[in-house]
mmCIF file with all atom_site columns, C-alpha atoms in Angstrom:
data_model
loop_
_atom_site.group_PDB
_atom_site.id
_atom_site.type_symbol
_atom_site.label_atom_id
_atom_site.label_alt_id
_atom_site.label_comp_id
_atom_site.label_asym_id
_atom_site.label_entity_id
_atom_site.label_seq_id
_atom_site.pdbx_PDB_ins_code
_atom_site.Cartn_x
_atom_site.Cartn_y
_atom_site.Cartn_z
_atom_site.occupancy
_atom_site.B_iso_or_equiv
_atom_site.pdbx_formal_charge
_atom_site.auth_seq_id
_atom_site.auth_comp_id
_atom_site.auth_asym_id
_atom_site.auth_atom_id
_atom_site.pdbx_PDB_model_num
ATOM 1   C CA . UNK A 1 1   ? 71.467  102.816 103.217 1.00 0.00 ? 1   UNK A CA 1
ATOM 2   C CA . UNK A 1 2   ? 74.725  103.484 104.636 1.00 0.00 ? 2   UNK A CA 1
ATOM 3   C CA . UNK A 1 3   ? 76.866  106.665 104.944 1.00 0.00 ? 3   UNK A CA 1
ATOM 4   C CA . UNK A 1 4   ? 80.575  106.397 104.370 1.00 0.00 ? 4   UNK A CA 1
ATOM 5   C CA . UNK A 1 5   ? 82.922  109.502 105.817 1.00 0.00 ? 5   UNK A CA 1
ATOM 6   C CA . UNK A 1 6   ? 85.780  110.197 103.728 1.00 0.00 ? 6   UNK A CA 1
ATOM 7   C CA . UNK A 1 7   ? 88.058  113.021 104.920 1.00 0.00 ? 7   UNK A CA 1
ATOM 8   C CA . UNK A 1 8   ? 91.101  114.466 103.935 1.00 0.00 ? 8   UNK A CA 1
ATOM 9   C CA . UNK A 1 9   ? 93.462  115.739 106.937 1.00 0.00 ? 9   UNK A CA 1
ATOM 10  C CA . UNK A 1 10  ? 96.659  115.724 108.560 1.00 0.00 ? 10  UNK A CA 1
ATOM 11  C CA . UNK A 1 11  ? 98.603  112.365 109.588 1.00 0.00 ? 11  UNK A CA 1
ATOM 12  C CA . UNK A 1 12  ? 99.128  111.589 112.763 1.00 0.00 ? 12  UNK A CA 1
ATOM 13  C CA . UNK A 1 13  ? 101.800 109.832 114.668 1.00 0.00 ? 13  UNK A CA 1
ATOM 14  C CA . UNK A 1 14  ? 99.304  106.931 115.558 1.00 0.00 ? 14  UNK A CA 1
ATOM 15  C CA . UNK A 1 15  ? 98.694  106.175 112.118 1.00 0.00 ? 15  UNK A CA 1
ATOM 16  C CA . UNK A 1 16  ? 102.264 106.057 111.046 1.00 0.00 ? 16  UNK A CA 1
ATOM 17  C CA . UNK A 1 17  ? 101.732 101.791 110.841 1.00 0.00 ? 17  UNK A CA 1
ATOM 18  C CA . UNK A 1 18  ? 98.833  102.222 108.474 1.00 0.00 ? 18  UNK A CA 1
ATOM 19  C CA . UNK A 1 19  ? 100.566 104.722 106.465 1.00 0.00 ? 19  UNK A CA 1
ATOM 20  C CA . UNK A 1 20  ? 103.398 102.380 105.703 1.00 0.00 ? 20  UNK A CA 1
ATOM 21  C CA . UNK A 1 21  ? 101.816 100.169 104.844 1.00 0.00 ? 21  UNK A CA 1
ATOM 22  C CA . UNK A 1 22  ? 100.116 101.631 102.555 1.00 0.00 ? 22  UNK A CA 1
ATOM 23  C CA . UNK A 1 23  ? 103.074 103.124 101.368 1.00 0.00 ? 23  UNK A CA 1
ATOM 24  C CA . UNK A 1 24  ? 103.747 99.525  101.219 1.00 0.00 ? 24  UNK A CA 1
ATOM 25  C CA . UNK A 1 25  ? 101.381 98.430  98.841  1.00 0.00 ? 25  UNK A CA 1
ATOM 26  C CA . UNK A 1 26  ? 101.099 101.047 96.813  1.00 0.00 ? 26  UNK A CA 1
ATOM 27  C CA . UNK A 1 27  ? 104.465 101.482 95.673  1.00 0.00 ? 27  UNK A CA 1
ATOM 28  C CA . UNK A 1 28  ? 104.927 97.766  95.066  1.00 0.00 ? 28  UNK A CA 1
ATOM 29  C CA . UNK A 1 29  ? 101.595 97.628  92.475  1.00 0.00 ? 29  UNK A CA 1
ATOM 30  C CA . UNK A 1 30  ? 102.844 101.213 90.886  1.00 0.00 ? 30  UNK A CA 1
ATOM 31  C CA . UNK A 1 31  ? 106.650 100.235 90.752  1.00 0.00 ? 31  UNK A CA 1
ATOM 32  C CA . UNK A 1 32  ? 106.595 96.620  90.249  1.00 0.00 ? 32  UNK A CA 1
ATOM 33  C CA . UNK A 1 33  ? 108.084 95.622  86.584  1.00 0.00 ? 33  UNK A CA 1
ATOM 34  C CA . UNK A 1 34  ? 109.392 99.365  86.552  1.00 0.00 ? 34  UNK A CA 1
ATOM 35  C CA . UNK A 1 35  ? 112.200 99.914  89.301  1.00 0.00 ? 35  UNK A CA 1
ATOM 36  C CA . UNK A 1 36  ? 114.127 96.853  89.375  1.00 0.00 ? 36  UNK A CA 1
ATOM 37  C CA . UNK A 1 37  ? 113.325 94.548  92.723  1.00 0.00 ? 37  UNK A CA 1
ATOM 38  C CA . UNK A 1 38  ? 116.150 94.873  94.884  1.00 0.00 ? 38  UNK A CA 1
ATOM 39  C CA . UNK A 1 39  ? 116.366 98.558  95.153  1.00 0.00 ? 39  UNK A CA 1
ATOM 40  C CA . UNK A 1 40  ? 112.315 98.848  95.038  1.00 0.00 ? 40  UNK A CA 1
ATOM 41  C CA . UNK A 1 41  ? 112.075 96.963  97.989  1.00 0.00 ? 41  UNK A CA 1
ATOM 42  C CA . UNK A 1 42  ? 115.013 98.549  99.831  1.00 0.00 ? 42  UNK A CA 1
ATOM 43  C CA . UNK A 1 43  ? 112.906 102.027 98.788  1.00 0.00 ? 43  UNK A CA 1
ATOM 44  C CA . UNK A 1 44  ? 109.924 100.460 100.812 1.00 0.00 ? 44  UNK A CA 1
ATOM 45  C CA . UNK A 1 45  ? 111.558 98.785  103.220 1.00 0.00 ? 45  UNK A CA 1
ATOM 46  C CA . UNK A 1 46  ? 113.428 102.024 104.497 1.00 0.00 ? 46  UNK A CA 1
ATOM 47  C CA . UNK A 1 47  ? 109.549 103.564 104.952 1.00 0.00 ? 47  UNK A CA 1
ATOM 48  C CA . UNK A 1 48  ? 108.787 101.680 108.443 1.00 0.00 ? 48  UNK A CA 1
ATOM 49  C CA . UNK A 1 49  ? 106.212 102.531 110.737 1.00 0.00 ? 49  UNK A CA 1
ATOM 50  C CA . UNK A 1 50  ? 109.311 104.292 112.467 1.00 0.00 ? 50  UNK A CA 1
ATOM 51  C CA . UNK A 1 51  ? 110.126 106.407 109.440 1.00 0.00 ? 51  UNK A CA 1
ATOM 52  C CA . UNK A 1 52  ? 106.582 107.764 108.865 1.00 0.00 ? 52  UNK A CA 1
ATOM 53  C CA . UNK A 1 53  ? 105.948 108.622 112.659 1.00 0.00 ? 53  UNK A CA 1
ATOM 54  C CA . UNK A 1 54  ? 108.591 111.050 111.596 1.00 0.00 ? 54  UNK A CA 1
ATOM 55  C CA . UNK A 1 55  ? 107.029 112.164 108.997 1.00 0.00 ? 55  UNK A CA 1
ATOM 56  C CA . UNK A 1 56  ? 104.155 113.073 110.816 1.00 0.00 ? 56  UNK A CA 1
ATOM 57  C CA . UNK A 1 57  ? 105.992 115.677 112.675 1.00 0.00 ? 57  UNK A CA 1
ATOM 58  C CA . UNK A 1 58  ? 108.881 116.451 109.910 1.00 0.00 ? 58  UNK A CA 1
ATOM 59  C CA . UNK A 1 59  ? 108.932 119.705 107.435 1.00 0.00 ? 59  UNK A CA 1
ATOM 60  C CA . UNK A 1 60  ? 106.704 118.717 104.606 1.00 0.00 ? 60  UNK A CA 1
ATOM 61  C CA . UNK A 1 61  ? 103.264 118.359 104.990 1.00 0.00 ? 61  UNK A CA 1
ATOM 62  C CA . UNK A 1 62  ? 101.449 114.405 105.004 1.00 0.00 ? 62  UNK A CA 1
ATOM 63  C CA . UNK A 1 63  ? 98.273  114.388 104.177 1.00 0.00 ? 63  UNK A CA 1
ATOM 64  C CA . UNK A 1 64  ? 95.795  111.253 104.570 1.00 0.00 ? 64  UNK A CA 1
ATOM 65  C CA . UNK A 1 65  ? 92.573  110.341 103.141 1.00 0.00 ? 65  UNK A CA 1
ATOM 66  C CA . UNK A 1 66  ? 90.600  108.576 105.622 1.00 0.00 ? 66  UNK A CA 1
ATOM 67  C CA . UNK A 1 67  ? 87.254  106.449 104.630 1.00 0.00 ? 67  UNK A CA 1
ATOM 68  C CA . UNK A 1 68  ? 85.408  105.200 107.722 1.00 0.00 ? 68  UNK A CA 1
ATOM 69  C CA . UNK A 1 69  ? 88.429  105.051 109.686 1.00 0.00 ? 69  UNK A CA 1
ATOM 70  C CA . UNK A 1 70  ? 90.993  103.233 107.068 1.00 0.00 ? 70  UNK A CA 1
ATOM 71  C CA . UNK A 1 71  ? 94.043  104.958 106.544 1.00 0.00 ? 71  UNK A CA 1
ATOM 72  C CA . UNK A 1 72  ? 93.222  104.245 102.007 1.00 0.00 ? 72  UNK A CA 1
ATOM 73  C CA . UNK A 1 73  ? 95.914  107.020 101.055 1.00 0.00 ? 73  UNK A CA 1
ATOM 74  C CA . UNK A 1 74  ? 98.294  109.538 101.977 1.00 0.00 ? 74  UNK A CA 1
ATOM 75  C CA . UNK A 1 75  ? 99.939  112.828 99.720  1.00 0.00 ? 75  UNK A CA 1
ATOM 76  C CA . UNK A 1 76  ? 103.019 114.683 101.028 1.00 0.00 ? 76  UNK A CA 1
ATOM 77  C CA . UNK A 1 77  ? 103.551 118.417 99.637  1.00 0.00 ? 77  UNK A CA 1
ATOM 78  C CA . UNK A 1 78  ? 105.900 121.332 100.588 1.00 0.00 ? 78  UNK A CA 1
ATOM 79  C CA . UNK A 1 79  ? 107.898 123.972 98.947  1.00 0.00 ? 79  UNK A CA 1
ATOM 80  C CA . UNK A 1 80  ? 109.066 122.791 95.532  1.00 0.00 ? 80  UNK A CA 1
ATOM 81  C CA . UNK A 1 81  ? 112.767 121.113 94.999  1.00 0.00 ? 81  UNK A CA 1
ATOM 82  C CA . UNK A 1 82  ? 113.184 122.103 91.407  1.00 0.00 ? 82  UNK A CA 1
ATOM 83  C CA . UNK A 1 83  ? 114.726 125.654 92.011  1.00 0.00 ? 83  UNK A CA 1
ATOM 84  C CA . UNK A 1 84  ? 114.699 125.662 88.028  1.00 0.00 ? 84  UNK A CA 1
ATOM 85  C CA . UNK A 1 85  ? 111.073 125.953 87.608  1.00 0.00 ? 85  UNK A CA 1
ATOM 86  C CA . UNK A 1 86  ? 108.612 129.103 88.771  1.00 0.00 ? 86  UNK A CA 1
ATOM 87  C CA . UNK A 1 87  ? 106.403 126.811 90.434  1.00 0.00 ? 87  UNK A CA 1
ATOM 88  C CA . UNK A 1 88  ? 106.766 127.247 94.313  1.00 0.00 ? 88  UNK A CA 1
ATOM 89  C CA . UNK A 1 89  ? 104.671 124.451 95.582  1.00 0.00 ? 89  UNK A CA 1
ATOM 90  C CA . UNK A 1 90  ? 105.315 120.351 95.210  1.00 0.00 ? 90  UNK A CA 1
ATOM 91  C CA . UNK A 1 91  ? 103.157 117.012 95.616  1.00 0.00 ? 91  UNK A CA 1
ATOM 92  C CA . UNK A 1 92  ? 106.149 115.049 96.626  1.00 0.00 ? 92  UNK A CA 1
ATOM 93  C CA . UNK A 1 93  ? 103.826 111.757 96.577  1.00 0.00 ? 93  UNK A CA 1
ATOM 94  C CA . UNK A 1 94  ? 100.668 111.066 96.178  1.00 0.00 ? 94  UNK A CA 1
ATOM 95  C CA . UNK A 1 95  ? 99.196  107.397 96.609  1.00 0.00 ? 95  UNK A CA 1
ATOM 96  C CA . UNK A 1 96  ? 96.479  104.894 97.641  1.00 0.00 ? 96  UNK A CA 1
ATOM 97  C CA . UNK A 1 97  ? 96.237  101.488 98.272  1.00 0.00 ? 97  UNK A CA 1
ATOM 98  C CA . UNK A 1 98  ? 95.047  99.553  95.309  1.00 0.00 ? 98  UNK A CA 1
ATOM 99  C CA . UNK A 1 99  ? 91.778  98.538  96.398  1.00 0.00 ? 99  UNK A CA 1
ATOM 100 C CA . UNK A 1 100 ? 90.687  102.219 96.710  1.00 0.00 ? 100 UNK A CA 1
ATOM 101 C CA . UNK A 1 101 ? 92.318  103.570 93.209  1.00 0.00 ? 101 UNK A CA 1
ATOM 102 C CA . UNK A 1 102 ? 89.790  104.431 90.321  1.00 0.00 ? 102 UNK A CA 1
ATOM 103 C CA . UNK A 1 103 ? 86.792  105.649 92.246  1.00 0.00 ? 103 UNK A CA 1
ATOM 104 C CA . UNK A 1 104 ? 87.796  109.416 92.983  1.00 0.00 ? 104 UNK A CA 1
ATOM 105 C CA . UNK A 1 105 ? 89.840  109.603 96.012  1.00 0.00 ? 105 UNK A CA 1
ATOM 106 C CA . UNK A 1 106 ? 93.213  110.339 94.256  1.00 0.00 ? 106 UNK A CA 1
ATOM 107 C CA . UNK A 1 107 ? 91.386  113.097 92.740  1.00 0.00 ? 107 UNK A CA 1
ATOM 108 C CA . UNK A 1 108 ? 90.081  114.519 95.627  1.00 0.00 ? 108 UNK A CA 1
ATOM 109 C CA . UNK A 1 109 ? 93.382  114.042 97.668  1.00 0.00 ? 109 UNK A CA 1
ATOM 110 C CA . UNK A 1 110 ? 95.141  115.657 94.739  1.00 0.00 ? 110 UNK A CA 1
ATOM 111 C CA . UNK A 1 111 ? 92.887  118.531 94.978  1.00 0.00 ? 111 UNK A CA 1
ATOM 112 C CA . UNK A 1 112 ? 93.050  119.196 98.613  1.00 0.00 ? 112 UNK A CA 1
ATOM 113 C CA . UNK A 1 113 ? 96.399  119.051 98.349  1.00 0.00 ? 113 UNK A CA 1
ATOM 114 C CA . UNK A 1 114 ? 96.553  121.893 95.550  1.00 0.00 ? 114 UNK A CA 1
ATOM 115 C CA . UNK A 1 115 ? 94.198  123.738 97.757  1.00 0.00 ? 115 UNK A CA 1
ATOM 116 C CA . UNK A 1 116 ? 96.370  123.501 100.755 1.00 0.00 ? 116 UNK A CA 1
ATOM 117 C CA . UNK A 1 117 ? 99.652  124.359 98.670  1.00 0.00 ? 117 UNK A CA 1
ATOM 118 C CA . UNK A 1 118 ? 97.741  127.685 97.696  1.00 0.00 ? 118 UNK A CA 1
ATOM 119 C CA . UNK A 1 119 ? 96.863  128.468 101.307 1.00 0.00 ? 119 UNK A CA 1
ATOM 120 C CA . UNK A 1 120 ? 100.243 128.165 102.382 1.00 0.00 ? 120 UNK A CA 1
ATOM 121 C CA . UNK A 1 121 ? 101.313 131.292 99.506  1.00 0.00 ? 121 UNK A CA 1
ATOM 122 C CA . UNK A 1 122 ? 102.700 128.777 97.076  1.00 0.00 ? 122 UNK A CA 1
ATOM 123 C CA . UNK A 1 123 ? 102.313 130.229 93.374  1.00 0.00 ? 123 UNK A CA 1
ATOM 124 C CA . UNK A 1 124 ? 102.031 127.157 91.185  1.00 0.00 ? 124 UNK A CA 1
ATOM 125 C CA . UNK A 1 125 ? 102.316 123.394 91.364  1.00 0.00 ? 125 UNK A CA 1
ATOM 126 C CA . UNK A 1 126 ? 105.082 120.678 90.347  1.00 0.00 ? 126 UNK A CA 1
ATOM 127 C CA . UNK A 1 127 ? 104.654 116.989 90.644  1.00 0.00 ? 127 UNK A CA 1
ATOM 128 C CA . UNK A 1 128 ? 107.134 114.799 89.416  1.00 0.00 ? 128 UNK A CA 1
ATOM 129 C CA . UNK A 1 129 ? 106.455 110.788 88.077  1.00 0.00 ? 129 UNK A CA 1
ATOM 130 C CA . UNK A 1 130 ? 108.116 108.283 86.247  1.00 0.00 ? 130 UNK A CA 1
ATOM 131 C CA . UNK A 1 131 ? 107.443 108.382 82.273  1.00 0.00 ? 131 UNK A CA 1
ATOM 132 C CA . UNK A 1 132 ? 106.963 104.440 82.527  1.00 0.00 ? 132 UNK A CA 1
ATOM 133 C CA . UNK A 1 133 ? 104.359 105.008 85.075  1.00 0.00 ? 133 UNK A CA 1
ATOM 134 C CA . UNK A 1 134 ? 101.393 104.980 82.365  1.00 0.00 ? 134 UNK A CA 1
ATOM 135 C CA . UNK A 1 135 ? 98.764  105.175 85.479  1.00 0.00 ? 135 UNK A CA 1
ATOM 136 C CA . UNK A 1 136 ? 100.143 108.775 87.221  1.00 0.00 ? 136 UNK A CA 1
ATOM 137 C CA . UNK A 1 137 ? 101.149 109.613 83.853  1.00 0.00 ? 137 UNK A CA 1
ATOM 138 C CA . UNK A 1 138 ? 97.472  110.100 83.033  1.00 0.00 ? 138 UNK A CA 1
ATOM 139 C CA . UNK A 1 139 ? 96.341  110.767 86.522  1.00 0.00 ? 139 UNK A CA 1
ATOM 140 C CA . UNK A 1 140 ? 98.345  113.781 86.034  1.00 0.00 ? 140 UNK A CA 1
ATOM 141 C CA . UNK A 1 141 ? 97.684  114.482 82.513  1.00 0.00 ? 141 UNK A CA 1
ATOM 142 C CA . UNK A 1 142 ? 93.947  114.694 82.954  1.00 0.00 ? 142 UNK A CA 1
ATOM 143 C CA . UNK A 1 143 ? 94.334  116.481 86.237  1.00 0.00 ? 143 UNK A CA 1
ATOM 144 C CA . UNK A 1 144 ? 95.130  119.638 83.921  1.00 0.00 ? 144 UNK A CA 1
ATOM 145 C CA . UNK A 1 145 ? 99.245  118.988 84.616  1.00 0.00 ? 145 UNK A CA 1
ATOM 146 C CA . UNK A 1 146 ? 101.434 120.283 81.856  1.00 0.00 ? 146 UNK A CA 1
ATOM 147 C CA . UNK A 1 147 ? 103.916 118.072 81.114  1.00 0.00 ? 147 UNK A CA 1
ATOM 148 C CA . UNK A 1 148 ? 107.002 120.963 80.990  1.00 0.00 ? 148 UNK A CA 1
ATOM 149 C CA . UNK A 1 149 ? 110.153 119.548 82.554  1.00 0.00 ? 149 UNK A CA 1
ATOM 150 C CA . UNK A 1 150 ? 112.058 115.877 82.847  1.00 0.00 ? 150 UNK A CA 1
ATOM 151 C CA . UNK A 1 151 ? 114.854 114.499 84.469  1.00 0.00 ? 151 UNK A CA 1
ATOM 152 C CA . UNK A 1 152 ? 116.851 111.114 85.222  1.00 0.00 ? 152 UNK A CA 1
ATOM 153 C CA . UNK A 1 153 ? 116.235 108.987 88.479  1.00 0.00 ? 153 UNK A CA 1
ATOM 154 C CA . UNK A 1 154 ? 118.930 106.211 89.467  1.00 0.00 ? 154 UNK A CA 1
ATOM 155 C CA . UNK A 1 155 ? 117.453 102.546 90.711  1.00 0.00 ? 155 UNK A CA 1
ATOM 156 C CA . UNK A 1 156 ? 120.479 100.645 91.157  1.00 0.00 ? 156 UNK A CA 1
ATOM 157 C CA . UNK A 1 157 ? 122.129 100.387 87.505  1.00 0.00 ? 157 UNK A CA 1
ATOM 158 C CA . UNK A 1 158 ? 119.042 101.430 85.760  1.00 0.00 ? 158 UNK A CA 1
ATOM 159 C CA . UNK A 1 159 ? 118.190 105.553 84.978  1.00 0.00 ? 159 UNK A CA 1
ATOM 160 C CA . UNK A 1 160 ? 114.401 105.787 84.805  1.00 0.00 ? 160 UNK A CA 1
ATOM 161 C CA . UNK A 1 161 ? 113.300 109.107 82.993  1.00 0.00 ? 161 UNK A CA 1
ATOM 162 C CA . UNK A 1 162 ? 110.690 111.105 85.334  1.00 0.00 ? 162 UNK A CA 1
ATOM 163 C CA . UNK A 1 163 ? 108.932 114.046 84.267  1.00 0.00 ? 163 UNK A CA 1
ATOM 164 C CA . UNK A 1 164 ? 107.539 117.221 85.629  1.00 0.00 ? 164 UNK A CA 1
ATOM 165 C CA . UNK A 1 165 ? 103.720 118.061 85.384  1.00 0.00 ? 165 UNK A CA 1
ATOM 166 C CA . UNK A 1 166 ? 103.201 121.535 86.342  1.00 0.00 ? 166 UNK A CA 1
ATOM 167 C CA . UNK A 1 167 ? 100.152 123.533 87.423  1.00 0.00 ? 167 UNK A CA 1
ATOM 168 C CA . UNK A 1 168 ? 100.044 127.448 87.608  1.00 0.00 ? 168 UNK A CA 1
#
């Protein structure tokens, strides 16, 4: 029998090709048939390998999770952006690569994530998806999320509605 790490910790500069590319992937299975095309892929496209070394060093936190070495995830979080709500922390994104969704890891990503938030001071959580998005939608839903707040996101010529889950 075989033991498999998984571990959740900060990205690094190195791994900035494997986290666009999941980046990649992930956004084109979640957004695909949602955003329309052309600005979709500008959206990815503009998240290079160049981009997310940045990130790796920029204000907002990146988290990966890491199983035996492959980059299968990633979750960015800082101080929320929605100066309307109480909540003072915010998943900005959260995502895996399709091959590892459905067996835990977003949950345990999310989690550390939350955990890290509340470390940091932050009193409460907001996360932010697309109503359309039936899969983080639920993700969110059964992760305890109260669905309190909503908004409008511009893709091009289409308005998407997105809504705000919120944890206290």
């Amino acid at each position: 029998m075989k033991t498999v790490s998984i571990e959740v910790r900060p990205g690094e500069p190195h791994e900035a090709a494997a986290i666009a590319e999941v980046h990649r992937v992930s956004w084109l299975q979640a957004y695909g048939g949602i955003i329309p095309h052309r600005p979709l892929i500008q959206m990815v496209n503009r998240r290079d390998e160049i981009w997310w070394r940045k990130a790796t060093r920029g204000p907002a936190t990146l988290l990966v999770v890491d199983v035996a070495g492959t980059i299968a995830g990633y979750a960015t979080l800082g101080l929320s952006r929605a100066r309307a709500l109480p909540q003072e922390g915010e998943i900005y994104e959260i995502y895996l690569r399709p091959e590892y969704q459905g067996i835990g890891l977003g949950r345990v990503l999310f989690r550390e994530a939350k955990s890290l938030l509340r470390s940091l001071g932050c009193k409460g959580l907001v996360v932010w998806c697309l109503e359309d998005s039936e899969h983080a939608y639920s993700f969110f839903q059964t992760a305890g999320g109260s669905d309190i707040a909503e908004g409008m996101e511009d893709f091009g010529d289409k308005y998407l509605k997105k809504v705000g889950f919120v944890w206290n």
